[in-house]
Tab-separated table of C-alpha atoms and ligand atoms in Angstrom:
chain	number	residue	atom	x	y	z
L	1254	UNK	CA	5.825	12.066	15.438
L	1255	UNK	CA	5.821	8.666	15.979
L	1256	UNK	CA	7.359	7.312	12.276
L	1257	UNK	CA	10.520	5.863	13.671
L	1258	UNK	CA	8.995	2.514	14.364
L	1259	UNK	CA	11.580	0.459	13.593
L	1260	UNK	CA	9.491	-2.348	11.214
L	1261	UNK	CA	9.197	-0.827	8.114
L	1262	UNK	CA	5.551	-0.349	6.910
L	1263	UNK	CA	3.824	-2.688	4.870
L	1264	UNK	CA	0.349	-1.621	3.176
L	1265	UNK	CA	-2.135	-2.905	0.882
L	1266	UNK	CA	-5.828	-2.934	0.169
L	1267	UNK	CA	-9.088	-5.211	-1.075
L	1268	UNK	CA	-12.298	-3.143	-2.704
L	1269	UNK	CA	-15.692	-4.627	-0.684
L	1270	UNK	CA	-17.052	-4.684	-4.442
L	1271	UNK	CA	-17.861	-8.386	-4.652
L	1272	UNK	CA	-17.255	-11.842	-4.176
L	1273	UNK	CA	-13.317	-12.013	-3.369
L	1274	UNK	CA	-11.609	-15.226	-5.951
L	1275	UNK	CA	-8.287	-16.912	-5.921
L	1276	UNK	CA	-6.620	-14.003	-8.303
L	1277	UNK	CA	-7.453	-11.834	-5.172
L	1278	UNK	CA	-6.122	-14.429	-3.093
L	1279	UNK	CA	-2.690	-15.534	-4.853
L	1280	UNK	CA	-1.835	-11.807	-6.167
L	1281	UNK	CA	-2.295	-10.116	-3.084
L	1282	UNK	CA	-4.324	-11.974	0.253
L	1283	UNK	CA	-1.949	-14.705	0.436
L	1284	UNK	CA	1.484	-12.535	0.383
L	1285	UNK	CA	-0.388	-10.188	2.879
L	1286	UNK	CA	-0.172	-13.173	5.160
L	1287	UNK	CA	3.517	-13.759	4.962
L	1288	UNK	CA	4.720	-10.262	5.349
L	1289	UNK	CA	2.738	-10.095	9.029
L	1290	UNK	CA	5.742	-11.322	10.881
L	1291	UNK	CA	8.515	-9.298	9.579
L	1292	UNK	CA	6.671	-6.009	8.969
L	1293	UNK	CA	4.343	-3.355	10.613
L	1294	UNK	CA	1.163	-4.382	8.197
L	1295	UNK	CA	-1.719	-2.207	7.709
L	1296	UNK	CA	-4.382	-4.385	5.666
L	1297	UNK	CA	-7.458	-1.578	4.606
L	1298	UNK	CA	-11.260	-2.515	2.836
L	1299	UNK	CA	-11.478	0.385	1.017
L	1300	UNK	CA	-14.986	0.823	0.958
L	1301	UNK	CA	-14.138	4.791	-0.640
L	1302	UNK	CA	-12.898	2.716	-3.625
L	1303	UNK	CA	-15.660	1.046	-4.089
L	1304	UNK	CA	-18.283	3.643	-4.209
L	1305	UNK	CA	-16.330	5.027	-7.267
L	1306	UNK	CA	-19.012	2.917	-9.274
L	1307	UNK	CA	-22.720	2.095	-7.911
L	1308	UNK	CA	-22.609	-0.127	-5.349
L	1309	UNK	CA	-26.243	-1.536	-2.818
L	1310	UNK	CA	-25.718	0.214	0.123
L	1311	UNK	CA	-27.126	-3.166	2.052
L	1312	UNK	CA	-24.598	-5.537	0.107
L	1313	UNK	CA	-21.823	-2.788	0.209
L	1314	UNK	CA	-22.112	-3.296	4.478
L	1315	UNK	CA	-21.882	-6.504	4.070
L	1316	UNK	CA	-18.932	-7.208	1.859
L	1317	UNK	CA	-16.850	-5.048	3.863
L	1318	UNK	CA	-17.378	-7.640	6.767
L	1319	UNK	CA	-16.582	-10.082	4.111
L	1320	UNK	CA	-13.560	-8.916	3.318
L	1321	UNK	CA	-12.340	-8.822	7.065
L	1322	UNK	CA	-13.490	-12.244	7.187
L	1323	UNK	CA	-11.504	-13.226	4.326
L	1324	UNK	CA	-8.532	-11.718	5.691
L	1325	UNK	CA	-8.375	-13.494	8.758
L	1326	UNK	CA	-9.482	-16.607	7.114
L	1327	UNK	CA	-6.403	-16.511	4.903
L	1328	UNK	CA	-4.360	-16.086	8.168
L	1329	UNK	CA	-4.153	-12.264	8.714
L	1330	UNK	CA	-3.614	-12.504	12.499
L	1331	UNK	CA	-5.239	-9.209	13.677
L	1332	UNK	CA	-3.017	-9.317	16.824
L	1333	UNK	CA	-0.543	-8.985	14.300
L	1334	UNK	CA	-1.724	-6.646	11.570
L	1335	UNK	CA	-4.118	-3.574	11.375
L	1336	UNK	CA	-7.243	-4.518	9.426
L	1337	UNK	CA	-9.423	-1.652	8.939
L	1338	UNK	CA	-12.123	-0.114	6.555
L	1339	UNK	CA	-10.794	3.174	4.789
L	1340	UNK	CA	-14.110	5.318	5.412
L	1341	UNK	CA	-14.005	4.871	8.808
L	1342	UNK	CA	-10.149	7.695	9.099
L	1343	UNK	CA	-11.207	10.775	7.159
L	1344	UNK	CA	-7.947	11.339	7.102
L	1345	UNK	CA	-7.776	8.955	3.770
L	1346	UNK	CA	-10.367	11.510	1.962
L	1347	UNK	CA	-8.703	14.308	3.404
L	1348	UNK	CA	-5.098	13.658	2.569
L	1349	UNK	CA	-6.492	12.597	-1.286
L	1350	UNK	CA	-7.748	16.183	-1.972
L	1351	UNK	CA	-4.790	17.275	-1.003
L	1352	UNK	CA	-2.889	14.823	-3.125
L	1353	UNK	CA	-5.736	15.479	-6.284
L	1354	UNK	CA	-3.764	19.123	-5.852
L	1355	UNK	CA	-0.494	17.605	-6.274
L	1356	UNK	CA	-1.081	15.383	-9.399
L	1357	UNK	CA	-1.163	15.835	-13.099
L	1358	UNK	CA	-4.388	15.495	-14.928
L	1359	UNK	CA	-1.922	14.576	-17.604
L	1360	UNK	CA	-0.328	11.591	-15.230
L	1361	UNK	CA	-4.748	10.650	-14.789
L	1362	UNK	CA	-5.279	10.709	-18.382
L	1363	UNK	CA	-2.653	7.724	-18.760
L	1364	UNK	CA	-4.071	5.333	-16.385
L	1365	UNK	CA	-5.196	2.213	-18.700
L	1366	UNK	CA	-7.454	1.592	-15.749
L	1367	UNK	CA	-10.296	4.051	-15.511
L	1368	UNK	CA	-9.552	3.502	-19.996
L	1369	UNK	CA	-10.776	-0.118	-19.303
L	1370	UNK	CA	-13.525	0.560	-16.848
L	1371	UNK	CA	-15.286	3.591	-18.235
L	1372	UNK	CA	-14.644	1.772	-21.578
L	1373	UNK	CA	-16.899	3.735	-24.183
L	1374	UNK	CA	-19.343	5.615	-22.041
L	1375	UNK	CA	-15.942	8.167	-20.557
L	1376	UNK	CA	-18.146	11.087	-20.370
L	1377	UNK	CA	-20.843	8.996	-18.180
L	1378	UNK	CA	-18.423	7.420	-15.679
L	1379	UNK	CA	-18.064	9.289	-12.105
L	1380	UNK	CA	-15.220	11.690	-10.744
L	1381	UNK	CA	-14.663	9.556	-8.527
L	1382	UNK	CA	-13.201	6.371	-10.899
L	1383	UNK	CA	-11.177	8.952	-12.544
L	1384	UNK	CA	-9.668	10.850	-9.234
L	1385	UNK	CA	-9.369	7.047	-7.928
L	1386	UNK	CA	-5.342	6.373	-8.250
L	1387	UNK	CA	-5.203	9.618	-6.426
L	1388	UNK	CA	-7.111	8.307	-3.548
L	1389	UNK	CA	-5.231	5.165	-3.783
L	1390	UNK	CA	-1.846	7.108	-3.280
L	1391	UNK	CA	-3.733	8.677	-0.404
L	1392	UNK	CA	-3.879	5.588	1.631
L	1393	UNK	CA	-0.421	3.810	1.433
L	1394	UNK	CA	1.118	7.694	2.011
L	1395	UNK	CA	-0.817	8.648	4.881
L	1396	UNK	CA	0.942	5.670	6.603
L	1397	UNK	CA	4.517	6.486	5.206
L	1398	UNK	CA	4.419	2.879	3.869
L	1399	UNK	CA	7.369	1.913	2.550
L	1400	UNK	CA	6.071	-1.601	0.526
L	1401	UNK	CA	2.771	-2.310	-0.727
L	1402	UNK	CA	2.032	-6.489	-1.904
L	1403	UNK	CA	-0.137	-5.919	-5.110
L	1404	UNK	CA	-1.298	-7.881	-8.154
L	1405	UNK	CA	0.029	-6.942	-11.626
L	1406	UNK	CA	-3.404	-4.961	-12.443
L	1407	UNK	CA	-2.372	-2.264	-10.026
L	1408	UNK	CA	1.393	-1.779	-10.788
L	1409	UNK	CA	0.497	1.943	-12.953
L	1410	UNK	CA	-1.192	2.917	-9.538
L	1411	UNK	CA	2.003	2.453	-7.801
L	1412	UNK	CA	3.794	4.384	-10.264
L	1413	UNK	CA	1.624	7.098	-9.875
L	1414	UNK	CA	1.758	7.048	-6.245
L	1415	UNK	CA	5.244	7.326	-6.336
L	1416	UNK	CA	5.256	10.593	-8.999
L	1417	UNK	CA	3.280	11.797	-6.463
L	1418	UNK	CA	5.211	11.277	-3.317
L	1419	UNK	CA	7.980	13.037	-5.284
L	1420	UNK	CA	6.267	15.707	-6.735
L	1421	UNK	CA	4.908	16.749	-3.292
L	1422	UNK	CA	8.482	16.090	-1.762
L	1423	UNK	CA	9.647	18.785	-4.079
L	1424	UNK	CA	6.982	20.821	-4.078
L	1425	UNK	CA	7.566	21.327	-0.144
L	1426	UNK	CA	11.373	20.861	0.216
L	1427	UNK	CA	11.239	24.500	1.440
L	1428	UNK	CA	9.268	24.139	4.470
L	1429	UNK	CA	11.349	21.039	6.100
L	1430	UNK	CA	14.829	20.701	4.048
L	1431	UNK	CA	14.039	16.739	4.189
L	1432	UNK	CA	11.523	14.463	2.305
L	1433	UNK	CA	8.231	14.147	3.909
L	1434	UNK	CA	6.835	11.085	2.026
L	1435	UNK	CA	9.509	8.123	1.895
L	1436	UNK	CA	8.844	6.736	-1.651
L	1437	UNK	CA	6.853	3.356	-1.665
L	1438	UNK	CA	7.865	-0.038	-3.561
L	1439	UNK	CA	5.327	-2.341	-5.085
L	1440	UNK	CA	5.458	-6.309	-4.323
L	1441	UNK	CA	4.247	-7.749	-7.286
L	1442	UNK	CA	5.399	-11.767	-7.138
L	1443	UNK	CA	5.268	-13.579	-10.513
L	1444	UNK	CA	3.411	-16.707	-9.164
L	1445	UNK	CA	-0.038	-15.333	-9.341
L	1446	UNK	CA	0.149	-11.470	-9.687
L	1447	UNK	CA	-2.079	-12.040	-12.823
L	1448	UNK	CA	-4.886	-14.687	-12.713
L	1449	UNK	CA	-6.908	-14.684	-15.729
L	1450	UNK	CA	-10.231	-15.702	-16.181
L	1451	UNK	CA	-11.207	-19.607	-16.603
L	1452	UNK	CA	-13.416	-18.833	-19.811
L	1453	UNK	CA	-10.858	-16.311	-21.663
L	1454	UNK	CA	-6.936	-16.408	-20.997
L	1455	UNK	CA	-6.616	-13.108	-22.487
L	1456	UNK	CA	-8.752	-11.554	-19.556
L	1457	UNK	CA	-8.542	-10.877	-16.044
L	1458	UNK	CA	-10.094	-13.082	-13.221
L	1459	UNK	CA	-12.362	-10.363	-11.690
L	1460	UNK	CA	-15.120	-9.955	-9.161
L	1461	UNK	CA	-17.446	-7.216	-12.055
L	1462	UNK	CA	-17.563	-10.113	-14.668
L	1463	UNK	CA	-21.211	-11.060	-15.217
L	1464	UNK	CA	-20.500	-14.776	-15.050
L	1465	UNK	CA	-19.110	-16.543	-12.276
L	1466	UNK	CA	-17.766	-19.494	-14.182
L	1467	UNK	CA	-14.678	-17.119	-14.831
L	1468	UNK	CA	-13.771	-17.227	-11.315
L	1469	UNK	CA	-13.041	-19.014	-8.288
L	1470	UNK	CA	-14.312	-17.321	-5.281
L	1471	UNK	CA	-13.636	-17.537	-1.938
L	1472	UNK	CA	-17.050	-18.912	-0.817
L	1473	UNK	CA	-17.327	-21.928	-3.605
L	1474	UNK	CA	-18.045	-25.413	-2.552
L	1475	UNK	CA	-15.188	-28.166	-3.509
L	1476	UNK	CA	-17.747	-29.450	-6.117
L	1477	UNK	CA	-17.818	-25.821	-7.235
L	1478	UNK	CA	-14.574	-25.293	-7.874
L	1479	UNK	CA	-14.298	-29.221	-9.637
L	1480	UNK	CA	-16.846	-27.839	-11.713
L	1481	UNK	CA	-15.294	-24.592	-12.937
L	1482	UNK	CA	-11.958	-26.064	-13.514
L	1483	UNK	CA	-13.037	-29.370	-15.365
L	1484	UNK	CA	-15.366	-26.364	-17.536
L	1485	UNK	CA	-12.388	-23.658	-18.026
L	1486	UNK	CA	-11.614	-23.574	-21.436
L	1487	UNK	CA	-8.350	-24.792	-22.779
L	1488	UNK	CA	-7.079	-25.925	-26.441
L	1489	UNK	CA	-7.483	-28.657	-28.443
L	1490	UNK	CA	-3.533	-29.748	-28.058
L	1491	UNK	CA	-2.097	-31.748	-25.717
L	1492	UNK	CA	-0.042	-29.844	-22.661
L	1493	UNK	CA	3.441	-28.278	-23.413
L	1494	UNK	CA	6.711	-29.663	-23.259
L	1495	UNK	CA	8.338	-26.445	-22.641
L	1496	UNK	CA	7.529	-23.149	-20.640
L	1497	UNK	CA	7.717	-21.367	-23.389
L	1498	UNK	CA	5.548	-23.095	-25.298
L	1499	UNK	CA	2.850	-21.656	-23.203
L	1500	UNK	CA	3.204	-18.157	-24.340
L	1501	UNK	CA	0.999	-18.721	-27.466
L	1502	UNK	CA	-1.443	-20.603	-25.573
L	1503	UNK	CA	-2.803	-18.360	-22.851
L	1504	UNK	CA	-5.642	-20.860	-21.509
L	1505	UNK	CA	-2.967	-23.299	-20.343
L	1506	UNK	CA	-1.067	-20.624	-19.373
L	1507	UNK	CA	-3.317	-19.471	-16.835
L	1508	UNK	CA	-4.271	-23.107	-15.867
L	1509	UNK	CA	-1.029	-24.288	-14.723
L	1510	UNK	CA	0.347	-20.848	-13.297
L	1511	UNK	CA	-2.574	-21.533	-10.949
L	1512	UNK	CA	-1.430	-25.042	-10.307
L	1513	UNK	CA	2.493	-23.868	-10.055
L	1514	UNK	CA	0.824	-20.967	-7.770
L	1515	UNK	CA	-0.919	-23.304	-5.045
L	1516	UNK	CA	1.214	-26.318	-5.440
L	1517	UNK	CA	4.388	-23.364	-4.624
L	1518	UNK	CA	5.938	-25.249	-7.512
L	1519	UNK	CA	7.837	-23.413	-10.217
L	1520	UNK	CA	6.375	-23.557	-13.526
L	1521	UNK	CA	9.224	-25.703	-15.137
L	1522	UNK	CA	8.543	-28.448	-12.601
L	1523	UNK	CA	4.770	-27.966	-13.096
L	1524	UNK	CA	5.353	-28.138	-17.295
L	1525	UNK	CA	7.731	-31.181	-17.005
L	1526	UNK	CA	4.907	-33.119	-14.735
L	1527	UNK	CA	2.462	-32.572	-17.402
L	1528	UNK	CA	3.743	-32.545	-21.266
L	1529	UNK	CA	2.097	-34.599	-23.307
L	1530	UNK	CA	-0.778	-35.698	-21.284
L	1531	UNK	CA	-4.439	-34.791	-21.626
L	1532	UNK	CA	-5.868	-31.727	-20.253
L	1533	UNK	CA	-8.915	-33.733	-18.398
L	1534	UNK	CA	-6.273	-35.679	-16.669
L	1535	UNK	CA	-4.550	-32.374	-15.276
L	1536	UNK	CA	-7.710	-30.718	-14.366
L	1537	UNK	CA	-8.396	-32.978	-12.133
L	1538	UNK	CA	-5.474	-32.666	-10.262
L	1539	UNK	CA	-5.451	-28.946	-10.617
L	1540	UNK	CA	-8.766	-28.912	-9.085
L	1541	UNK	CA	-7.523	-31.524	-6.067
L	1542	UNK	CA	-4.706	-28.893	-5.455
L	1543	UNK	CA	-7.290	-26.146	-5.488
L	1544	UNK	CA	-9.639	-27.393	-3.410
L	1545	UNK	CA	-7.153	-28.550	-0.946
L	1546	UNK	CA	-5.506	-24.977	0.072
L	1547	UNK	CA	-8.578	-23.241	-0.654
L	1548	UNK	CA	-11.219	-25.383	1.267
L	1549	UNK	CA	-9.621	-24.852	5.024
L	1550	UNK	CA	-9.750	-20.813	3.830
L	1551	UNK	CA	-13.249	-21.207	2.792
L	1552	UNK	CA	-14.815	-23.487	5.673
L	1553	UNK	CA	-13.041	-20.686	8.440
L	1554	UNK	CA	-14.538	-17.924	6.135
L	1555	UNK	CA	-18.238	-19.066	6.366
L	1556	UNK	CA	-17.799	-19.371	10.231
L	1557	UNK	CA	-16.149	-16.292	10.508
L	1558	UNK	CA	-18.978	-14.516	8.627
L	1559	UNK	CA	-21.519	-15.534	10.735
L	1560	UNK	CA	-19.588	-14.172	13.932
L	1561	UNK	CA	-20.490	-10.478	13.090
L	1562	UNK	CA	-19.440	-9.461	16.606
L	1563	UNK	CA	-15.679	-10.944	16.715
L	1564	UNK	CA	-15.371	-8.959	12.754
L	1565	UNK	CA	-16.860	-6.268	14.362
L	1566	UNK	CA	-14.590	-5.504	17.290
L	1567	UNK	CA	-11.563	-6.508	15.218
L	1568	UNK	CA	-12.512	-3.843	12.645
L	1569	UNK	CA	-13.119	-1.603	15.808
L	1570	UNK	CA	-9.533	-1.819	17.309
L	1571	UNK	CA	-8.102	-1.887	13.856
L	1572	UNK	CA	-9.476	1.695	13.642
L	1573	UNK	CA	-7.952	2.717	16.756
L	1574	UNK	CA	-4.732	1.579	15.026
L	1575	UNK	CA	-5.271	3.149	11.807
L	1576	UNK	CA	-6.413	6.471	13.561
L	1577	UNK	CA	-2.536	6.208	16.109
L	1578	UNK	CA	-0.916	5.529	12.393
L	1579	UNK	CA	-2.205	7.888	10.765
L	1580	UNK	CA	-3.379	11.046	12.703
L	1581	UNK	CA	0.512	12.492	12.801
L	1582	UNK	CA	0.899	12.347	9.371
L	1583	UNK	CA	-2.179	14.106	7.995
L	1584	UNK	CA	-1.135	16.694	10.939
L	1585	UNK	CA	1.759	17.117	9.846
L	1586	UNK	CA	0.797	17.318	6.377
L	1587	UNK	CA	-1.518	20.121	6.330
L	1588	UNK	CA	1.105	22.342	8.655
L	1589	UNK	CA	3.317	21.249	5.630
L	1590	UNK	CA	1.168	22.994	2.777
L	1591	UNK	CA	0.095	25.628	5.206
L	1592	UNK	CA	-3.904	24.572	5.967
L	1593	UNK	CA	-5.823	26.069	8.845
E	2911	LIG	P1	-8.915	-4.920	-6.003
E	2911	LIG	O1	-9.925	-4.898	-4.936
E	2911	LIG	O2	-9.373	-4.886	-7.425
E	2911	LIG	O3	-8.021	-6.223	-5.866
E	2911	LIG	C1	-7.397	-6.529	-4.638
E	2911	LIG	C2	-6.030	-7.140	-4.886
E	2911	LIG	O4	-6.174	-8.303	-5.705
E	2911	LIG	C3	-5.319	-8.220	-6.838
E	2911	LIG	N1	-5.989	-8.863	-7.975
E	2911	LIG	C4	-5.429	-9.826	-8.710
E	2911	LIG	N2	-4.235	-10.440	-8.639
E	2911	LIG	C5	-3.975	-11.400	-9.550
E	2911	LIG	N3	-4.858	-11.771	-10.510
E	2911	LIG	C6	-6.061	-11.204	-10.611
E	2911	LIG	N4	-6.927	-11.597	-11.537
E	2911	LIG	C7	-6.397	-10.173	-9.686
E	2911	LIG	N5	-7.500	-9.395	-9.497
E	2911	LIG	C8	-7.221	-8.599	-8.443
E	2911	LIG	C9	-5.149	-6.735	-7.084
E	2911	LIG	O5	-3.975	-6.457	-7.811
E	2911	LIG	C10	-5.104	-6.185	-5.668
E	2911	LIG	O6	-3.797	-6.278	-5.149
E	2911	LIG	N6	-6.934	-0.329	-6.213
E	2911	LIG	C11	-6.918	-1.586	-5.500
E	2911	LIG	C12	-7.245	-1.446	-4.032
E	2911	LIG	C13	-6.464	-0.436	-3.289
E	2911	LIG	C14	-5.115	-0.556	-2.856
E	2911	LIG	C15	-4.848	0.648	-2.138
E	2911	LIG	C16	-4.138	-1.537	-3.017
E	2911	LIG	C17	-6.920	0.766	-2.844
E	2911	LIG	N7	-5.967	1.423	-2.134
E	2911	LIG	C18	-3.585	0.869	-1.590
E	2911	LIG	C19	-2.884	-1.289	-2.448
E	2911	LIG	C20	-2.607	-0.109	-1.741
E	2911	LIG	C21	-7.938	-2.502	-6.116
E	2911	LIG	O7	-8.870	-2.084	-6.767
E	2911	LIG	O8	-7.809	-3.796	-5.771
């Protein structure tokens, strides 16, 4: 088998479920970019994910171009790193029915996840969203990953994923005396793991919310984003003299862990800029900040969207590399648990 490379294995993923936004970006795109050099990256769209609730078959094609697009547009260098889309190695849907063997419906039943996104209508919601942390440890084990860059939102998912790893080490110590599936670690950075949304501080930025004001996506115009961030809601005070001063005030919060996020500032230096002025005057500077890292991104993502072909034959060779990756571990796998 062909494990021993010696870069250890980074892997993450994006869901082709909508229009990407800066908590996408700073919680997970952006540290996707900086691991490139140092590890052996596999960056998937996993499209399997997203089918887990109704998606338009014509839009779903498209945002899984989108999200190569965005990928490279943040500087994912596909020389560098493996982009691929998940559907296209049935090896991913493979390994997870193994894997839905190997966990707990007990281990399910705690994920605050599918809790928030089936909400009240549990008994209505697909198989699919439930079995979906299983499918999700299916992808970083299949490449024996060893660190996986995610956002706060999805730190229970790596827990799980590692219960599983375990519990399938143990299960089938037997057959090889030595642990099949090294045990993954999250990367969850504090600067931007958890973006909330401009109109509520208590909830997440996300691609499902009906409004668009909430967010900052990838593909909005530097009015756009002026617009949104002179709009977000904040409080009536003026801003904070201390950090922790923000922790009962989760509007600013989220406003200038954006700024301290972009401007790669910490959030003392970011606080002690600002305290005591007006929010209107640091709006507008959050929104210069903004606009200037996420412009460049967003210019190079509209042209790269309209060159189907170059997304297309990056996405092509990136499944060549995902199939090399991957094919000797779901192999060696089944011989493991004794299939066919
Ligand atoms: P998804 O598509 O919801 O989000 C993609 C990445 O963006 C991060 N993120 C955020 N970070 C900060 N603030 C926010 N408001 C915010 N919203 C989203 C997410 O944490 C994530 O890192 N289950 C995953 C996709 C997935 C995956 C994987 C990730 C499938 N298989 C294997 C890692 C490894 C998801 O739904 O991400």
């Amino acid at each position: 088998m062909n494990l021993k490379a010696d870069r250890k294995r980074v892997f993450s993923g994006v869901q082709p479920s909508g229009s990407l936004h800066i908590g996408n970006y700073l919680g997970a795109i952006k540290n996707f970019v900086g691991l490139q050099d140092d590890y052996d990256s596999v960056y998937c769209i996993v499209d399997l994910h997203a089918i887990t609730v109704w998606q338009d078959p014509a839009e779903l094609k498209e945002n899984i171009l989108e999200v190569a697009a965005a990928y490279i547009a943040s500087g994912i260098d596909p020389r560098k790193a493996t982009i691929f889309v998940q559907s296209q190695i049935p090896a991913h849907a493979e390994l997870a029915w193994i894997l839905n063997c190997t966990a707990r419906i007990g281990w399910l039943n705690r994920i605050t996840q599918f809790k928030e996104k089936a909400g009240k209508n549990r008994e209505k919601a697909s198989v699919g969203l439930y079995a979906y942390p299983n499918l999700m440890a299916s992808d970083i084990l299949l490449y024996h990953s060893h660190l996986v860059p995610v956002g706060d939102d999805q730190k229970q998912h790596l827990e799980l994923t590692r219960d599983i790893a375990q519990k399938f080490n143990n299960d089938f110590s037997a057959s090889g005396g030595k642990d099949f599936f090294p045990i993954p670690e999250p990367m969850i950075l504090s600067a931007g793991s958890r973006v909330m949304s401009l109109r509520d501080g208590q909830k997440k930025m996300s691609k499902s919310d009906p409004s668009s004001m909430t967010r900052i996506e990838l593909i909005d115009t530097d009015d756009q984003i002026n617009r949104k961030i002179m709009k977000a809601t904040s409080d009536a005070m003026l801003l904070p003299e201390k950090v922790d001063d923000l922790e009962v005030r989760p509007e600013a919060k989220n406003l200038i862990t954006i700024y301290s996020a972009f401007a790669d500032e910490t959030l003392e230096k970011v606080v002690a800029r600002f305290k005591g002025k007006q929010f209107s005057r640091f709006k507008k500077e959050l929104a210069e900040v903004v606009v200037e890292n996420m412009g460049p991104i967003r210019d190079e993502f509209i042209r790269l969207k309209a060159d189907k072909s170059f997304i297309v034959k990056v996405l092509d060779e990136g499944r060549e590399r995902a199939a090399e990756k991957s094919t000797p571990v779901i192999s060696e796998v089944k011989l493991i648990v004794g299939l066919g």
